PDB file of C-alpha atoms in Angstrom:
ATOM      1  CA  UNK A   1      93.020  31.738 123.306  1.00 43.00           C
ATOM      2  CA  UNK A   2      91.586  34.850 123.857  1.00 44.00           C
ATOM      3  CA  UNK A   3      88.525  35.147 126.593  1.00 47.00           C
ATOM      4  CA  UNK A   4      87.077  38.439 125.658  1.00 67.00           C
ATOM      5  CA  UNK A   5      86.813  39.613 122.109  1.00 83.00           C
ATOM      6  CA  UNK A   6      88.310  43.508 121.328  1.00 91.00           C
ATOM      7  CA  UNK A   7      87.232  46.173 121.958  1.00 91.00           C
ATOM      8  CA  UNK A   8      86.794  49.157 119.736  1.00 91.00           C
ATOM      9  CA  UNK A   9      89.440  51.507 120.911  1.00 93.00           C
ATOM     10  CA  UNK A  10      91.937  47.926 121.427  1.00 93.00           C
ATOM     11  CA  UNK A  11      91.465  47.136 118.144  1.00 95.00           C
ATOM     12  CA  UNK A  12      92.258  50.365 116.379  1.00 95.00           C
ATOM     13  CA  UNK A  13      95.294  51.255 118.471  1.00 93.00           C
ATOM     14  CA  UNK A  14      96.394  47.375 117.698  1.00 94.00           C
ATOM     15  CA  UNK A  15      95.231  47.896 114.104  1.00 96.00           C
ATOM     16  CA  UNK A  16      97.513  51.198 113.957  1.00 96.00           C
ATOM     17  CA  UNK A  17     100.969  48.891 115.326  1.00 96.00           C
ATOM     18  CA  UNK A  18     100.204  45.754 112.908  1.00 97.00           C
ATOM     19  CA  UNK A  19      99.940  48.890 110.014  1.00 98.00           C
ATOM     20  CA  UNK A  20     103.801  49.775 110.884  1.00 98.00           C
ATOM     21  CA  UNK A  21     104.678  45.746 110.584  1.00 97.00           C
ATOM     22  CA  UNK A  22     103.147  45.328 107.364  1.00 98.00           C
ATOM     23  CA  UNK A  23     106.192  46.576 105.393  1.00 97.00           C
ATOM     24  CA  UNK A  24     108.890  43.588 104.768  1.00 97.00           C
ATOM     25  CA  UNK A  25     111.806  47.037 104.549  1.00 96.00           C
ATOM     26  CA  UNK A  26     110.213  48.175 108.341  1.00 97.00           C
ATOM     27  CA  UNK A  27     110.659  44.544 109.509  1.00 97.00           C
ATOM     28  CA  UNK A  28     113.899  44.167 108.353  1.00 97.00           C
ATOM     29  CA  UNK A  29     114.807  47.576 109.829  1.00 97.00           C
ATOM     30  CA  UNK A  30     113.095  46.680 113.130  1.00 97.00           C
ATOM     31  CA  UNK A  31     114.805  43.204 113.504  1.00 97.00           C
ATOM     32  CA  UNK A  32     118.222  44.532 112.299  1.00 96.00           C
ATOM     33  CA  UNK A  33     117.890  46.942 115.033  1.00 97.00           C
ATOM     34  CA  UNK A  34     116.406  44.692 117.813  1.00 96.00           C
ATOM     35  CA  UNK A  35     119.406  42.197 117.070  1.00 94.00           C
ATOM     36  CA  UNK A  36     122.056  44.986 117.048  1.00 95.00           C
ATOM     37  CA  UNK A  37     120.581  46.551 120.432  1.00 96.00           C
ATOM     38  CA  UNK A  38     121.439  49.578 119.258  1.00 97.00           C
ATOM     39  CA  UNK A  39     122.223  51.092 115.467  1.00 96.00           C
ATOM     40  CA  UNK A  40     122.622  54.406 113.700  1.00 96.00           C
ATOM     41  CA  UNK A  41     120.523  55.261 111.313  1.00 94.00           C
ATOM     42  CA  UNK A  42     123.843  55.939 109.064  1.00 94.00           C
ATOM     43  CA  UNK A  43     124.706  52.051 109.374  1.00 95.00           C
ATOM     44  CA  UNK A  44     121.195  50.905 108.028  1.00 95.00           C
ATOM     45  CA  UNK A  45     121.595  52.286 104.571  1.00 95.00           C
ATOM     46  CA  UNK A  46     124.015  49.614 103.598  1.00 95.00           C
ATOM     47  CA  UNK A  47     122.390  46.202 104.723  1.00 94.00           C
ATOM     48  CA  UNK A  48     118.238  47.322 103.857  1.00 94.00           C
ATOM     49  CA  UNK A  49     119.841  48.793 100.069  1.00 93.00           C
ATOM     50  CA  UNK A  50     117.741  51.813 101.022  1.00 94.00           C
ATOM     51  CA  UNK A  51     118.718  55.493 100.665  1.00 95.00           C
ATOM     52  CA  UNK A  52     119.224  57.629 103.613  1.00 94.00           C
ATOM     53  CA  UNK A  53     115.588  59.322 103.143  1.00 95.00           C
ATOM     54  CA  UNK A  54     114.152  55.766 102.858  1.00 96.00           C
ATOM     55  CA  UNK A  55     115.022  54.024 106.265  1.00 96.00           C
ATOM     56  CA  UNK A  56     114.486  57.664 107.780  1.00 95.00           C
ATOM     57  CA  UNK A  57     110.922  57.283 106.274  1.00 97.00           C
ATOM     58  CA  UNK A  58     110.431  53.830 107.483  1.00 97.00           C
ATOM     59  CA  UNK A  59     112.179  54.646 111.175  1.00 97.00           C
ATOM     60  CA  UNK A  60     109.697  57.146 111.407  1.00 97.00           C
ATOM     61  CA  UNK A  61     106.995  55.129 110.971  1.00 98.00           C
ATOM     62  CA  UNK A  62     108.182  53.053 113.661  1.00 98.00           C
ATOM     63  CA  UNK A  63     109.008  55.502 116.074  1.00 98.00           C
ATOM     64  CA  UNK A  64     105.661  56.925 115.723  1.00 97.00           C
ATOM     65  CA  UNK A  65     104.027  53.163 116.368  1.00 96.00           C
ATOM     66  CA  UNK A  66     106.361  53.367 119.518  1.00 97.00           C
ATOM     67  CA  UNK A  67     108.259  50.381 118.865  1.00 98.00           C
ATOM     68  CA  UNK A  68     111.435  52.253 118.550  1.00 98.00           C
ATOM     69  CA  UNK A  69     113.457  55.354 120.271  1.00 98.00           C
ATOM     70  CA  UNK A  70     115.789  57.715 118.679  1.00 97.00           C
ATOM     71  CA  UNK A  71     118.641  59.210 120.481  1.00 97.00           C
ATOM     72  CA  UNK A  72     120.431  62.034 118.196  1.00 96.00           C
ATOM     73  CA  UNK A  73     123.698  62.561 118.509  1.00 95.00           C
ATOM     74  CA  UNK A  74     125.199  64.723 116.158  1.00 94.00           C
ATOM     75  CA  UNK A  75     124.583  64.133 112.989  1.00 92.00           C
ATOM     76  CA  UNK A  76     123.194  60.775 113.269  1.00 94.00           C
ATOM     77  CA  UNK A  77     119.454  59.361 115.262  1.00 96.00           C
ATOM     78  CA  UNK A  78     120.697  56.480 117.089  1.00 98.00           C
ATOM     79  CA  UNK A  79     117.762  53.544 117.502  1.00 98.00           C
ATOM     80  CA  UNK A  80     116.671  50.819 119.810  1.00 98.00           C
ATOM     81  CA  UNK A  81     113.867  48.953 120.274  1.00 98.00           C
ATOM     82  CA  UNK A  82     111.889  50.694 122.491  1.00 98.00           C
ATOM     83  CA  UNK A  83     112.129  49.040 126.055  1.00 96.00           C
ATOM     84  CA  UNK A  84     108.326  48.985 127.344  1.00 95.00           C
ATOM     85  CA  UNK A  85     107.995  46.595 123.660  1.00 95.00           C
ATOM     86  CA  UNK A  86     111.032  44.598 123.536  1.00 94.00           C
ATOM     87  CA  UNK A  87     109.328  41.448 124.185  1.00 92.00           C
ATOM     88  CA  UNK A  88     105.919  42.328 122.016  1.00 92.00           C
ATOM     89  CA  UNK A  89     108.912  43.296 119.307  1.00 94.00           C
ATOM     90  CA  UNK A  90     110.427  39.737 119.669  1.00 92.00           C
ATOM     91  CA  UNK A  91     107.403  38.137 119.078  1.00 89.00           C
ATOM     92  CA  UNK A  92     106.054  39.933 116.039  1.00 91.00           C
ATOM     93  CA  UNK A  93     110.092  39.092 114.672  1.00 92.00           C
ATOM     94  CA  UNK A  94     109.327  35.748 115.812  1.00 83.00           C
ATOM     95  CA  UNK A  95     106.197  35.869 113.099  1.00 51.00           C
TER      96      UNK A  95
ATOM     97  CA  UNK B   1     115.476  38.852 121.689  1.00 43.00           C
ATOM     98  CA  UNK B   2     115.849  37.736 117.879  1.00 43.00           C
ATOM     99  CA  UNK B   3     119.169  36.428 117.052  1.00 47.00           C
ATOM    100  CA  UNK B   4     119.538  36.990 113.574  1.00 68.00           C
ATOM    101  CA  UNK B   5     117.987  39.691 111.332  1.00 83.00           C
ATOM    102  CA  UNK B   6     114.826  38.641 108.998  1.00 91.00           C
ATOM    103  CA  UNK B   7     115.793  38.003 105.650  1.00 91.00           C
ATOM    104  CA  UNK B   8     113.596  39.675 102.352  1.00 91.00           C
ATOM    105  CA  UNK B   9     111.592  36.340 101.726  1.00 93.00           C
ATOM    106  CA  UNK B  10     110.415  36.098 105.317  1.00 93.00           C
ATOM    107  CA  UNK B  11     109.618  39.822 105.961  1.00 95.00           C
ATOM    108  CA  UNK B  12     107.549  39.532 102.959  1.00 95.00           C
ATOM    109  CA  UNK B  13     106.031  37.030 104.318  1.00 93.00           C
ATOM    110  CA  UNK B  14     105.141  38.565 107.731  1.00 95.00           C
ATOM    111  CA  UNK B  15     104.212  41.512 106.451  1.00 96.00           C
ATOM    112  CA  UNK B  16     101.681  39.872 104.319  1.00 96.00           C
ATOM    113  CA  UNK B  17     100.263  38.567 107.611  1.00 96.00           C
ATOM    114  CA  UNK B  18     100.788  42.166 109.272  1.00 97.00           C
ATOM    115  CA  UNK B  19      98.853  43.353 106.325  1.00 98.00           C
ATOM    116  CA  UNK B  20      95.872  41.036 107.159  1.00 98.00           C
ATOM    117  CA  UNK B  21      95.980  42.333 110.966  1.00 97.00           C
ATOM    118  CA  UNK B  22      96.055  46.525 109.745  1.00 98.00           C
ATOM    119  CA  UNK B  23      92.596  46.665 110.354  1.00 97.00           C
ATOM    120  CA  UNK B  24      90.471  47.316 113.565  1.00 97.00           C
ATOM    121  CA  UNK B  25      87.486  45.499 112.305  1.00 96.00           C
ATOM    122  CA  UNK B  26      89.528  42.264 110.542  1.00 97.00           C
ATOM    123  CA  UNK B  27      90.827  42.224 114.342  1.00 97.00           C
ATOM    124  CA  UNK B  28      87.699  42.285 115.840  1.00 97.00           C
ATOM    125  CA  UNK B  29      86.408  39.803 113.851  1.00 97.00           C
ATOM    126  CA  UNK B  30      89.618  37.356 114.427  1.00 97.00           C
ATOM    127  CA  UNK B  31      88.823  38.060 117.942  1.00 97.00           C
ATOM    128  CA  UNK B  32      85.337  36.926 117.865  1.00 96.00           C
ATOM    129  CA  UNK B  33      86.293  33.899 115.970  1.00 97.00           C
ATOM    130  CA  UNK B  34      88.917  32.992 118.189  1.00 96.00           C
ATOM    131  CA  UNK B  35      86.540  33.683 121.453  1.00 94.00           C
ATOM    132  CA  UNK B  36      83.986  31.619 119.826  1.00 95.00           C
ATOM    133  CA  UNK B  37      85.903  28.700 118.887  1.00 96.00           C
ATOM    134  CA  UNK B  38      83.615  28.377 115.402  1.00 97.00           C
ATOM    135  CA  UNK B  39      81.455  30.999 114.134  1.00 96.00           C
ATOM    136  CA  UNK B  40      78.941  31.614 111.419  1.00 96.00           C
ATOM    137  CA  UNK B  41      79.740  34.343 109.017  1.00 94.00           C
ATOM    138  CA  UNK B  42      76.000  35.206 109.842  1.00 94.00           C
ATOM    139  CA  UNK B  43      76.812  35.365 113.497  1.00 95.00           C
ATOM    140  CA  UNK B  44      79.195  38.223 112.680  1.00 95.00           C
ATOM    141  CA  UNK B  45      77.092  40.752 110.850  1.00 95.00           C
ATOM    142  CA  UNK B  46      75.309  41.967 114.312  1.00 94.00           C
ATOM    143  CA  UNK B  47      78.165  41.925 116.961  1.00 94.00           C
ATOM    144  CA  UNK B  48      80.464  43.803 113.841  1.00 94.00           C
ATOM    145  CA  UNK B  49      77.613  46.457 112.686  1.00 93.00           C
ATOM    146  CA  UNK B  50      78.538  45.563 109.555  1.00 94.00           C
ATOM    147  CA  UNK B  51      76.972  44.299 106.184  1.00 95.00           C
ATOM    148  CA  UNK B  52      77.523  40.833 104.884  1.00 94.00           C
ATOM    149  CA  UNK B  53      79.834  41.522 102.107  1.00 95.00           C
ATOM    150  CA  UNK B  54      81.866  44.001 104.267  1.00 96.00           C
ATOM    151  CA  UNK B  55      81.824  40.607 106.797  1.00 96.00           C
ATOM    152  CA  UNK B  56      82.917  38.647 104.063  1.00 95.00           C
ATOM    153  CA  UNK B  57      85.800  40.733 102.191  1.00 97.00           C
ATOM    154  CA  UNK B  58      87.363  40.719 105.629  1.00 97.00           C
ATOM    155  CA  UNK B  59      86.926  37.084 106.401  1.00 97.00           C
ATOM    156  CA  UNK B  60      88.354  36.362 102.766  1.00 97.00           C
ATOM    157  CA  UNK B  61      91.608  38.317 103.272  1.00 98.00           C
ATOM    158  CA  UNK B  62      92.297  36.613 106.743  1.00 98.00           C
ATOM    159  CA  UNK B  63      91.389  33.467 105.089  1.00 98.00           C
ATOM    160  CA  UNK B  64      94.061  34.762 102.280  1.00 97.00           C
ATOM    161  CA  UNK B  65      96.601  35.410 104.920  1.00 96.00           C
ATOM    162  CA  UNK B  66      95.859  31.635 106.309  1.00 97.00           C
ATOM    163  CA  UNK B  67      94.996  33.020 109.888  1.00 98.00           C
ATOM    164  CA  UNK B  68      90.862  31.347 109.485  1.00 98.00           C
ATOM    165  CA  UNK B  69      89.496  28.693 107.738  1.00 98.00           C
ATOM    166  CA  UNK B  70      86.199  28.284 106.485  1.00 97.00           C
ATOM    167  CA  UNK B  71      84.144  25.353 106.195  1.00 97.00           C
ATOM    168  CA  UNK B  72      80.956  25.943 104.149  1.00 96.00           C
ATOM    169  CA  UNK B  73      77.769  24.626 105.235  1.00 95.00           C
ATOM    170  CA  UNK B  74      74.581  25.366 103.149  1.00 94.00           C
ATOM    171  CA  UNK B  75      74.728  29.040 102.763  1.00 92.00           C
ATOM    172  CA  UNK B  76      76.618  30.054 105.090  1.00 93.00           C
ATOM    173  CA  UNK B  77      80.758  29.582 106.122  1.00 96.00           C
ATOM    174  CA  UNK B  78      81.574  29.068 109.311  1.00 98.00           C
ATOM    175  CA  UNK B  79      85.229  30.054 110.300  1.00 98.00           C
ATOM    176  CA  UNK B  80      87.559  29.047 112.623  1.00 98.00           C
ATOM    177  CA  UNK B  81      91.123  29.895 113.949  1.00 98.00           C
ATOM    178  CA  UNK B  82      93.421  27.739 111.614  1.00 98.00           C
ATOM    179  CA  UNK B  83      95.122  25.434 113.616  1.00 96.00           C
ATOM    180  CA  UNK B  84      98.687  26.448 112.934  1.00 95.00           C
ATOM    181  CA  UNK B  85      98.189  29.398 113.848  1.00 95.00           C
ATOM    182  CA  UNK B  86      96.385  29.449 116.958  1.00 94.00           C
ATOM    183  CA  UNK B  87      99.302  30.343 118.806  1.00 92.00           C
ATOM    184  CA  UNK B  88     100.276  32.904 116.479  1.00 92.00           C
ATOM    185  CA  UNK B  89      96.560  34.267 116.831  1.00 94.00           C
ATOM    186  CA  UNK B  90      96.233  34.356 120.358  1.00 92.00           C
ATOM    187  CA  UNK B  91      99.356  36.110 120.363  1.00 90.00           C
ATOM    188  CA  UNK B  92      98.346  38.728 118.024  1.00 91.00           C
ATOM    189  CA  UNK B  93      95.279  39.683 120.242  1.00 91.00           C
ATOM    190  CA  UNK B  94      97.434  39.574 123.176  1.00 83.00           C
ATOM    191  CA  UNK B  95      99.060  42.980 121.494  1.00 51.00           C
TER     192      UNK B  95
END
């Protein structure tokens, strides 16, 4: 259990990460990318059933909760879980 | 790391939960609750600076998400961690 309740400023910057989980198309995009290690952007359209704008959308959104990191090359953003999370990212897969 | 990606019914279901935990005073709260063992929804007003009913719309959507439970007494609830999901819980607020 926890021995000291939140803070303020814990609890909104926590707040802000749980806000880019609560989409079931960002968890799916997170945990197809966390089991892959590594995945294009163009090879998440097929398995989520998203369009290209979509998962870009919902990437976003993660990389800006910094719970993944793009790499472009070319065309393409290639993502991983970001490696200062990988085991917060695990858990919150691990639900 | 996880093994196989989430599937549609279970990232619903997480983000339902991740939904619940979007919010830096719903976390706060938890956090009490979780600290305290048991508390009294009127034990929450002060330490929150919030009103009553803001205390209790948040208490009824983690309550929703199955994160508390509340056992009423008189006029007041007192809430609690729900057992299955301490761990879950302390993990949470371990961000």
């Amino acid at each position: 259990m926890t021995e000291v309740p939140l803070g303020d400023a814990e609890a909104t910057s926590l707040a802000r990460t749980y806000a880019a989980l609560s989409d079931p198309v960002r968890l799916r995009l997170l945990s197809l990318i966390a089991s892959a290690g590594e995945m294009c952007s163009c090879d998440l359209v097929e398995p989520l059933a998203k369009s290209q704008p979509t998962v870009s959308h919902h990437t976003r959104i993660l990389a800006e909760a910094g719970l993944i990191d793009g790499d472009k090359r070319g065309r393409w953003v290639y993502w991983r879980v970001s490696p200062k999370r990988s085991n917060f990212v695990s858990q919150v897969l691990g639900g």
